[in-house]
Coordinates of C-alpha atoms in Angstrom, one line a residue:
X57 CA -14.9 2.2 -24.2
X58 CA -17.5 0.8 -22.1
X59 CA -20.7 1.2 -23.2
X60 CA -23.6 2.6 -22.4
X61 CA -25.0 1.4 -19.0
X62 CA -21.6 -0.3 -18.6
X63 CA -18.9 0.9 -15.8
X64 CA -15.0 1.5 -16.4
X65 CA -14.0 0.1 -12.8
X66 CA -15.0 -2.9 -11.0
X67 CA -13.6 -1.9 -7.4
X68 CA -13.8 -5.6 -5.7
X69 CA -15.2 -5.2 -1.7
X70 CA -17.2 -3.1 0.1
X71 CA -15.8 -3.2 3.7
X72 CA -13.7 0.4 4.2
X73 CA -10.9 0.5 1.4
X74 CA -14.0 -0.2 -0.9
X75 CA -16.5 2.8 -0.4
X76 CA -13.5 4.7 0.1
X77 CA -12.3 3.7 -3.7
X78 CA -16.2 4.2 -4.6
X79 CA -16.9 7.4 -3.2
X80 CA -13.6 8.9 -5.2
X81 CA -14.4 6.8 -8.2
X82 CA -17.3 8.2 -7.7
X83 CA -17.5 10.1 -11.3
X84 CA -16.2 6.9 -13.2
X85 CA -19.7 5.4 -11.7
X86 CA -17.6 2.2 -10.4
X87 CA -19.5 -0.9 -10.5
X88 CA -18.8 -2.5 -6.6
X89 CA -18.8 -6.8 -5.9
X90 CA -19.0 -7.9 -2.7
X91 CA -19.6 -11.0 -1.6
X92 CA -21.9 -10.8 1.3
X93 CA -24.9 -9.2 2.2
X94 CA -24.3 -6.3 3.3
X95 CA -21.2 -3.2 3.4
X96 CA -18.9 -2.8 6.4
X97 CA -15.9 -5.8 5.6
X98 CA -14.4 -7.1 8.2
X99 CA -16.9 -4.8 11.0
X100 CA -19.5 -6.1 10.0
X101 CA -18.7 -10.2 9.6
X102 CA -14.7 -10.4 11.7
X103 CA -15.8 -8.5 14.8
X104 CA -16.3 -9.4 18.2
X105 CA -19.3 -8.4 21.0
X106 CA -16.7 -6.5 22.5
X107 CA -13.8 -5.7 19.8
X108 CA -13.4 -1.3 19.7
X109 CA -11.1 0.1 17.2
X110 CA -6.9 0.6 18.1
X111 CA -7.5 4.1 17.3
X112 CA -9.2 6.8 19.3
X113 CA -12.1 7.9 16.7
X114 CA -11.0 11.4 15.7
X115 CA -7.7 9.6 14.6
X116 CA -10.0 7.2 12.2
X117 CA -12.9 9.1 10.0
X118 CA -12.9 9.8 6.8
X119 CA -12.0 13.6 5.7
X120 CA -15.0 14.8 4.5
X121 CA -17.2 13.2 6.7
X122 CA -16.5 14.1 10.4
X123 CA -17.3 11.5 13.4
X124 CA -20.5 13.5 14.7
X125 CA -19.3 13.2 18.4
X126 CA -15.4 13.6 17.1
X127 CA -14.2 15.3 20.5
X128 CA -15.1 11.7 22.4
X129 CA -11.3 10.7 22.8
X130 CA -12.3 6.7 23.2
X131 CA -12.4 4.2 21.0
X132 CA -15.1 3.9 19.3
X133 CA -16.9 -0.4 19.4
X134 CA -18.0 -2.4 16.4
X135 CA -21.3 -1.6 16.3
X136 CA -20.2 2.4 16.3
X137 CA -18.0 1.9 13.3
X138 CA -20.5 0.2 11.2
X139 CA -23.5 2.9 11.6
X140 CA -20.0 5.3 11.3
X141 CA -19.6 3.3 7.7
X142 CA -23.4 3.3 6.8
X143 CA -23.7 7.2 6.9
X144 CA -21.3 7.3 4.6
X145 CA -22.5 5.0 2.1
X146 CA -26.1 7.5 2.5
X147 CA -24.3 10.7 2.7
X148 CA -22.1 9.7 -1.0
X149 CA -24.9 6.8 -2.0
X150 CA -22.2 4.9 -2.4
X151 CA -24.9 1.6 -2.7
X152 CA -25.3 2.9 -6.1
X153 CA -22.6 1.6 -7.0
X154 CA -22.8 -1.8 -5.0
X155 CA -24.3 -5.0 -5.7
X156 CA -24.0 -7.0 -2.7
X157 CA -24.0 -10.8 -2.4
X158 CA -22.2 -11.0 -5.6
X159 CA -18.6 -13.2 -5.4
X160 CA -15.9 -13.3 -7.0
X161 CA -14.6 -15.7 -8.6
X162 CA -12.5 -15.3 -11.4
X163 CA -10.3 -12.7 -12.8
X164 CA -8.8 -13.1 -16.5
X165 CA -6.8 -11.3 -18.1
X166 CA -7.1 -9.9 -21.9
X167 CA -3.6 -9.3 -22.7
X168 CA -0.3 -11.0 -23.3
X169 CA 0.4 -12.7 -20.7
X170 CA 4.2 -12.3 -21.6
X171 CA 6.1 -10.9 -18.6
X172 CA 7.4 -7.6 -20.7
X173 CA 4.1 -7.3 -23.3
X174 CA 2.9 -6.5 -19.7
X175 CA 5.5 -5.0 -17.2
X176 CA 5.9 -2.5 -20.2
X177 CA 2.1 -0.9 -20.1
X178 CA 3.0 0.9 -16.9
X179 CA 4.8 3.8 -16.5
X180 CA 6.0 7.1 -18.3
X181 CA 4.7 7.4 -21.9
X182 CA 3.2 3.7 -21.6
X183 CA 0.0 2.7 -21.3
X184 CA -2.9 5.2 -19.3
X185 CA -4.1 3.7 -16.6
X186 CA -7.5 4.1 -18.7
X187 CA -6.5 2.2 -22.3
X188 CA -10.4 2.4 -23.5
X189 CA -10.6 -0.7 -24.0
X190 CA -11.5 -3.9 -21.6
X191 CA -8.3 -5.6 -20.1
X192 CA -9.9 -7.6 -17.4
X193 CA -12.6 -9.8 -17.5
X194 CA -14.6 -11.1 -13.7
X195 CA -16.9 -13.9 -13.0
X196 CA -19.2 -13.1 -10.9
X197 CA -21.2 -15.7 -8.6
X198 CA -24.5 -14.0 -8.1
X199 CA -26.4 -14.9 -4.0
X200 CA -26.4 -18.4 -4.1
X201 CA -27.6 -19.3 -7.9
X202 CA -24.1 -21.1 -8.7
X203 CA -24.1 -19.6 -11.9
X204 CA -20.7 -17.4 -13.1
X205 CA -21.4 -14.0 -15.1
X206 CA -18.7 -12.2 -16.1
X207 CA -17.9 -8.6 -17.0
X208 CA -15.7 -6.8 -18.4
X209 CA -13.6 -4.0 -17.0
X210 CA -10.6 -1.0 -17.9
X211 CA -9.2 -1.4 -14.4
X212 CA -9.9 -3.4 -11.3
X213 CA -9.8 -2.1 -7.5
X214 CA -8.7 -4.5 -5.3
X215 CA -9.8 -4.0 -2.1
X216 CA -10.7 -7.3 -0.2
X217 CA -8.5 -7.2 3.0
X218 CA -5.9 -8.6 4.8
X219 CA -8.7 -10.2 7.2
X220 CA -11.3 -12.2 7.4
X221 CA -12.8 -15.0 4.8
X222 CA -9.6 -16.7 4.4
X223 CA -7.7 -17.9 8.0
X224 CA -4.7 -18.4 8.1
X225 CA -3.8 -22.5 9.4
X226 CA -1.1 -23.8 11.5
X227 CA 0.7 -27.4 10.1
X228 CA 2.0 -29.6 12.2
X229 CA 5.0 -31.2 11.3
X230 CA 6.9 -32.1 15.0
X231 CA 3.1 -33.5 15.7
X232 CA -0.3 -34.2 16.2
X233 CA -3.2 -31.9 14.1
X234 CA -6.0 -31.3 15.0
X235 CA -8.0 -34.4 13.8
X236 CA -6.6 -36.5 16.6
X237 CA -8.4 -33.9 19.6
X238 CA -11.6 -35.0 21.2
X239 CA -12.2 -31.8 21.8
X240 CA -13.8 -28.8 19.7
X241 CA -11.4 -26.6 17.4
X242 CA -12.4 -23.8 15.9
X243 CA -10.5 -20.2 14.2
X244 CA -11.7 -17.2 15.2
X245 CA -13.3 -16.7 12.4
X246 CA -15.7 -19.2 12.9
X247 CA -16.1 -16.8 16.1
X248 CA -17.5 -14.1 14.9
X249 CA -20.4 -15.7 12.9
X250 CA -22.1 -16.8 16.6
X251 CA -24.1 -14.5 18.5
X252 CA -23.8 -12.9 22.2
X253 CA -25.7 -15.8 23.9
X254 CA -24.3 -18.5 21.6
X255 CA -20.9 -17.3 22.1
X256 CA -21.0 -17.3 26.3
X257 CA -22.5 -20.5 26.4
X258 CA -19.7 -22.3 24.1
X259 CA -17.5 -21.3 26.5
X260 CA -19.4 -21.5 30.0
X261 CA -17.4 -23.5 32.3
X262 CA -15.0 -24.8 29.6
X263 CA -11.6 -25.5 29.5
X264 CA -10.4 -22.4 26.6
X265 CA -7.2 -23.0 25.1
X266 CA -6.3 -20.0 23.0
X267 CA -3.4 -20.5 20.7
X268 CA -1.8 -16.6 19.9
X269 CA -1.0 -13.1 21.7
X270 CA -2.7 -10.1 19.2
X271 CA -6.0 -8.0 19.5
X272 CA -8.3 -11.1 18.5
X273 CA -6.7 -13.5 21.4
X274 CA -6.8 -10.6 24.2
X275 CA -10.2 -9.4 22.8
X276 CA -11.5 -13.4 22.7
X277 CA -9.5 -13.9 26.0
X278 CA -11.8 -11.1 27.8
X279 CA -15.2 -12.6 26.8
X280 CA -14.1 -16.9 28.0
X281 CA -13.4 -14.7 30.6
X282 CA -16.4 -12.8 31.3
X283 CA -18.6 -15.8 30.4
X284 CA -16.6 -18.2 32.8
X285 CA -17.5 -15.9 36.1
X286 CA -19.1 -17.9 39.0
X287 CA -17.9 -20.2 40.4
X288 CA -18.4 -23.1 38.3
X289 CA -16.1 -20.8 35.8
X290 CA -13.2 -22.1 34.1
X291 CA -10.0 -20.5 33.6
X292 CA -9.1 -19.6 29.4
X293 CA -5.2 -20.1 28.9
X294 CA -3.7 -18.0 25.7
X295 CA -0.4 -20.3 24.4
X296 CA 2.2 -17.7 23.0
X297 CA 4.4 -17.6 20.8
X298 CA 6.0 -14.5 19.8
X299 CA 5.3 -11.0 22.6
X300 CA 4.8 -8.1 21.6
X301 CA 4.0 -4.9 24.2
X302 CA 0.7 -3.6 24.7
X303 CA -0.8 -0.2 25.2
X304 CA -3.7 0.7 27.9
X305 CA -3.6 3.9 26.8
X306 CA -2.5 6.3 24.3
X307 CA -1.5 8.0 26.9
X308 CA 2.4 7.4 28.3
X309 CA 3.2 9.0 31.8
X310 CA 0.3 11.4 31.5
X311 CA 1.5 12.3 27.5
X312 CA -0.3 11.6 24.8
X313 CA 0.6 9.1 22.8
X314 CA 1.2 11.1 19.1
X315 CA 4.2 13.1 20.6
X316 CA 6.8 9.9 20.2
X317 CA 5.4 8.3 17.2
X318 CA 3.8 10.7 14.6
X319 CA 4.8 14.6 14.5
X320 CA 7.3 15.7 11.5
X321 CA 9.5 16.7 14.7
X322 CA 9.5 12.7 16.1
X323 CA 9.4 11.0 13.0
X324 CA 12.7 12.9 11.9
X325 CA 14.3 10.5 14.4
X326 CA 13.7 8.2 11.9
X327 CA 14.5 6.2 8.6
X328 CA 12.9 7.1 5.3
X329 CA 13.2 5.9 1.9
X330 CA 15.7 7.5 -0.4
X331 CA 17.3 10.1 2.7
X332 CA 20.0 10.4 1.0
X333 CA 23.5 10.7 3.2
X334 CA 23.0 13.5 4.7
X335 CA 20.3 12.3 6.3
X336 CA 21.4 9.1 7.2
X337 CA 23.7 10.4 8.9
X338 CA 21.8 12.1 10.9
X339 CA 20.2 9.4 11.8
X340 CA 22.2 7.2 12.7
X341 CA 23.3 10.0 15.5
X342 CA 20.2 10.7 16.4
X343 CA 20.2 6.3 17.2
X344 CA 20.5 7.6 21.3
X345 CA 17.5 9.3 21.4
X346 CA 15.3 7.6 19.0
X347 CA 16.4 4.2 21.4
X348 CA 15.8 6.4 24.6
X349 CA 12.3 7.2 23.5
X350 CA 11.0 3.9 23.5
X351 CA 12.6 3.0 26.7
X352 CA 10.5 5.5 28.4
X353 CA 7.4 4.5 26.2
X354 CA 8.7 1.0 27.8
X355 CA 9.6 2.0 31.4
X356 CA 5.7 3.4 31.4
X357 CA 4.1 0.2 30.2
X358 CA 6.3 -1.8 32.4
X359 CA 5.5 0.1 35.4
X360 CA 1.5 0.3 34.7
X361 CA 1.2 -3.3 33.5
X362 CA 2.0 -6.8 35.2
X363 CA 4.4 -7.7 32.3
X364 CA 7.0 -9.6 34.8
X365 CA 4.5 -11.0 37.4
X366 CA 3.1 -12.6 34.1
X367 CA 6.8 -13.4 32.2
X368 CA 5.1 -11.2 29.1
X369 CA 7.6 -8.5 29.2
X370 CA 9.2 -8.2 25.3
X371 CA 13.0 -9.3 25.0
X372 CA 13.0 -6.6 22.1
X373 CA 12.4 -2.6 21.7
X374 CA 9.2 -0.8 21.8
X375 CA 9.7 0.2 18.3
X376 CA 9.8 -2.7 16.8
X377 CA 6.5 -3.3 17.4
X378 CA 5.7 0.0 16.4
X379 CA 7.6 0.0 13.2
X380 CA 6.2 -3.5 12.0
X381 CA 2.3 -2.1 13.5
X382 CA 2.5 -4.5 15.5
X383 CA 1.1 -2.5 19.0
X384 CA -2.3 -4.0 20.3
X385 CA -4.1 -1.9 22.6
X386 CA -5.8 -3.9 25.9
X387 CA -8.9 -4.0 27.1
X388 CA -9.6 -2.2 29.9
X389 CA -10.5 -5.2 32.5
X390 CA -7.3 -7.7 30.5
X391 CA -5.6 -8.4 33.8
X392 CA -8.2 -7.5 36.1
X393 CA -9.5 -11.2 34.8
X394 CA -5.9 -12.4 34.9
X395 CA -5.1 -11.2 38.3
X396 CA -9.1 -13.3 39.6
X397 CA -7.3 -16.1 37.9
X398 CA -9.8 -16.1 35.1
X399 CA -7.2 -15.9 31.5
X400 CA -3.5 -17.8 32.1
X401 CA -0.3 -17.5 30.3
X402 CA 1.5 -19.9 28.8
X403 CA 5.1 -19.7 26.3
X404 CA 5.5 -21.9 23.6
X405 CA 7.5 -21.9 20.1
X406 CA 5.9 -24.1 19.2
X407 CA 2.9 -26.7 19.8
X408 CA 0.6 -29.9 19.0
X409 CA -2.3 -32.0 19.5
X410 CA -3.0 -35.0 21.7
X411 CA -6.7 -36.2 22.0
X412 CA -6.9 -33.7 25.8
X413 CA -5.4 -30.5 24.5
X414 CA -2.7 -29.1 23.5
X415 CA 1.1 -29.8 23.9
X416 CA 3.3 -27.3 24.6
X417 CA 7.5 -27.5 23.1
X418 CA 9.1 -28.4 26.7
X419 CA 6.2 -31.0 27.0
X420 CA 3.7 -29.4 28.9
X421 CA -0.2 -30.8 28.3
X422 CA -2.9 -28.7 28.2
X423 CA -5.8 -30.1 28.2
X424 CA -8.6 -28.5 27.0
X425 CA -12.6 -28.3 25.5
X426 CA -11.9 -26.2 23.3
X427 CA -9.1 -24.6 21.5
X428 CA -9.0 -21.2 19.9
X429 CA -6.8 -20.9 16.6
X430 CA -6.4 -17.1 16.9
X431 CA -3.6 -17.1 14.0
X432 CA -5.0 -14.6 12.0
X433 CA -5.5 -14.9 8.2
X434 CA -4.5 -15.3 4.4
X435 CA -5.1 -12.1 2.7
X436 CA -2.5 -13.0 -0.1
X437 CA -3.9 -16.3 -0.5
X438 CA -7.8 -14.2 -1.5
X439 CA -5.8 -12.8 -4.2
X440 CA -3.8 -15.6 -5.0
X441 CA -7.3 -17.6 -5.5
X442 CA -9.3 -15.2 -7.5
X443 CA -5.8 -13.8 -10.3
X444 CA -4.6 -15.6 -13.3
X445 CA -1.3 -16.5 -13.5
X446 CA 1.7 -15.3 -13.6
X447 CA -0.3 -12.2 -11.8
X448 CA -0.3 -14.8 -8.8
X449 CA 2.8 -15.3 -8.3
X450 CA 4.0 -11.4 -8.1
X451 CA 1.7 -10.9 -4.5
X452 CA 4.8 -11.1 -2.8
X453 CA 8.4 -11.0 -3.0
X454 CA 11.1 -12.6 -1.5
X455 CA 10.8 -11.1 1.4
X456 CA 7.1 -11.3 1.8
X457 CA 6.1 -8.4 1.1
X458 CA 3.7 -7.0 -0.9
X459 CA 5.9 -4.9 -3.8
X460 CA 3.0 -1.3 -3.6
X461 CA 4.3 1.8 -5.1
X462 CA 2.4 4.0 -3.6
X463 CA 0.9 1.3 -1.6
X464 CA -1.1 1.5 -3.8
X465 CA 0.2 -0.3 -8.0
X466 CA 2.1 -3.3 -8.4
X467 CA 4.1 -2.6 -11.3
X468 CA 4.1 -5.9 -12.6
X469 CA -0.2 -5.7 -12.7
X470 CA -0.7 -3.1 -15.3
X471 CA -4.5 -1.5 -14.8
X472 CA -4.9 -2.8 -11.2
X473 CA -4.7 -1.3 -7.6
X474 CA -4.2 -2.7 -4.4
X475 CA -6.2 -1.2 -1.5
X476 CA -5.6 -1.8 2.2
X477 CA -3.0 -3.8 2.1
X478 CA -0.2 -1.3 3.6
X479 CA -0.8 -0.3 6.8
X480 CA -0.1 2.6 9.1
X481 CA -1.6 3.6 13.2
X482 CA -5.0 4.4 11.1
X483 CA -5.7 2.2 8.2
X484 CA -9.0 3.8 6.9
X485 CA -6.5 7.2 6.5
X486 CA -3.9 5.2 4.3
X487 CA -7.4 3.7 2.4
X488 CA -8.5 7.6 1.9
X489 CA -5.2 9.1 0.9
X490 CA -4.6 6.3 -1.2
X491 CA -8.0 6.4 -3.0
X492 CA -7.8 10.0 -3.2
X493 CA -4.1 9.7 -5.0
X494 CA -5.0 6.5 -7.9
X495 CA -8.7 8.6 -8.3
X496 CA -5.8 11.3 -9.9
X497 CA -3.9 8.9 -11.2
X498 CA -7.2 7.5 -13.3
X499 CA -8.1 11.1 -14.4
X500 CA -4.6 11.7 -15.8
X501 CA -3.4 13.9 -13.4
X502 CA -0.1 12.8 -13.2
X503 CA 1.9 10.0 -15.1
X504 CA 3.5 7.2 -12.6
X505 CA 7.1 6.4 -12.9
X506 CA 8.5 3.6 -15.3
X507 CA 8.5 0.1 -14.1
X508 CA 11.7 0.2 -12.6
X509 CA 11.5 3.3 -10.8
X510 CA 8.6 2.1 -8.8
X511 CA 10.3 -1.3 -8.0
X512 CA 13.0 0.6 -7.0
X513 CA 11.0 2.4 -4.9
X514 CA 9.0 -0.6 -3.4
X515 CA 12.4 -1.9 -2.4
X516 CA 13.7 0.7 -0.4
X517 CA 10.4 0.8 1.1
X518 CA 11.5 -3.1 2.5
X519 CA 14.7 -2.1 3.6
X520 CA 14.1 0.6 5.8
X521 CA 11.4 -1.6 7.1
X522 CA 13.9 -4.3 7.3
X523 CA 16.8 -2.5 9.1
X524 CA 13.9 -0.9 11.1
X525 CA 12.1 -4.2 12.9
X526 CA 12.4 -7.8 12.5
X527 CA 8.6 -7.4 12.2
X528 CA 9.3 -6.5 8.6
X529 CA 6.9 -8.4 6.6
X530 CA 4.5 -6.4 7.1
X531 CA 3.7 -3.7 5.3
X532 CA 3.6 -0.7 7.7
X533 CA 4.7 3.0 7.8
X534 CA 4.1 3.8 11.0
X535 CA 7.1 5.8 11.7
X536 CA 7.8 7.2 8.1
X537 CA 3.7 8.0 7.0
X538 CA 4.1 12.1 7.3
X539 CA 7.1 11.8 4.4
X540 CA 5.1 8.9 3.0
X541 CA 2.2 11.1 2.3
X542 CA 4.3 14.1 2.0
X543 CA 5.5 12.4 -1.4
X544 CA 1.8 11.0 -2.6
X545 CA 0.3 14.8 -1.9
X546 CA 3.2 15.9 -4.5
X547 CA 2.9 13.7 -6.9
X548 CA -0.9 15.0 -6.9
X549 CA 0.6 18.8 -7.0
X550 CA -0.5 19.2 -3.2
X551 CA 1.0 20.7 -0.5
X552 CA 3.2 18.5 1.2
X553 CA 3.2 20.9 4.0
X554 CA -0.9 20.9 5.3
X555 CA -1.3 22.9 8.0
X556 CA -1.3 26.8 8.6
X557 CA 1.4 27.0 10.5
X558 CA 5.1 26.4 11.3
X559 CA 4.6 25.3 15.0
X560 CA 1.9 22.8 14.0
X561 CA 3.6 21.1 11.4
X562 CA 6.1 20.2 13.7
X563 CA 4.6 19.3 17.0
X564 CA 0.9 18.2 15.7
X565 CA -0.1 14.5 14.4
X566 CA -1.9 14.5 10.8
X567 CA -5.1 13.2 10.4
X568 CA -7.4 12.9 7.5
X569 CA -8.6 16.8 7.8
X570 CA -5.6 17.7 6.9
X571 CA -5.7 16.1 3.6
X572 CA -9.2 17.2 2.2
X573 CA -9.3 18.4 -1.0
X574 CA -6.7 20.6 -2.4
X575 CA -6.9 24.2 -3.7
X576 CA -5.3 23.3 -6.4
X577 CA -8.1 20.8 -7.1

């Protein structure tokens, strides 16, 4: 048992997931290690000046801390989100648990490293999640000291996230790398660290190439176009390897977007894990209707946006992007800037550098002064950098997916949870509900299944994703999120159906407000 002044649980990371974990585990007085000087995670350290949330604010709030202006359906800016998170931390006195400028550099396992030994500690009648003695040792560097201090804990909650910190850098087996380029190469992570005036000065009057076509690349292209207004402005060129569907707003032909994917009725059309033979046959029978919904949305996007004009219409169905959490919300003026010639598009399955810019797969050479790598982040690499063997080799399975039971527990990594590694339409909602589940697990309110049972469940979810979308390597539950939450509620002893009447259950979307504390608690 922890001594006086010590805590039994460590939380690594002070972003959204870390704050949610600290709030739900406050009864354990956890220690939260945050590597930087402030809370907020990716919203504090990796958001552009123009970046907005991907969902309206009512869909992105903690169940016990609603937005002051929650009726406002607009997408909050990064500044608004940071203010909201600061208010949450202050309201629930979470800063009492947080150690800022405390970077976790290494984690050691104090038990047996043999696979059979650590696997047997999860599930059924095996060792409780809080065993009463230290299981992990965490090495932390505070500030600029360079000295590693060691702390022991019974349980660790990893909340270091999938984004920020470590950029995913491309390799160039078919051509030259950035070292031969005479201009400037910058990952979007480095761009985030610049202030507003520095970003404008960086791109003003420069030939800019952006490698990527997801949210960060799209936002960056708009900022580049804004910096290049006037007669001396240069266009920005986006190099796109894989096209994905983009959405201008959460309205399709005048209908709210949630009607198509976020109600029990709409999700009834989609496959879910462990659905049984009859349900599987019904899904097969309803496939034409499911494709019809996707086509209906595609027809609107093709009409509303100049996708065909710029060659940006994907070949795959909209369903596949939604099922893999690849859908991006467009800034209002994105295509307006393209129409003015300040944003251009090139498609290429691969690319490399030459002295004056970038070479595409057809031999086209793009001249550039600056090349931005909007190539994403490597959150799994962050985990592998601090976890010991043999655990670091278990971070992803043969499909490239991190196998987490209920999006939280790795069946083969004992006394540790992972929050923020499963995606849905609202990652805040996903994280908070799992933190509530974890708090009840640590409180002994229920037991985990056996290791085999947890592995079976994670494998089933992966198989559903593989059958649903070609982009399944992202652990996304968007098409069966309500069923996923139902199962979590059932394990906690909560009623899965959370609304007041059957009409709301069938036709209304679920939000965090539906998952406030249950009467049974």
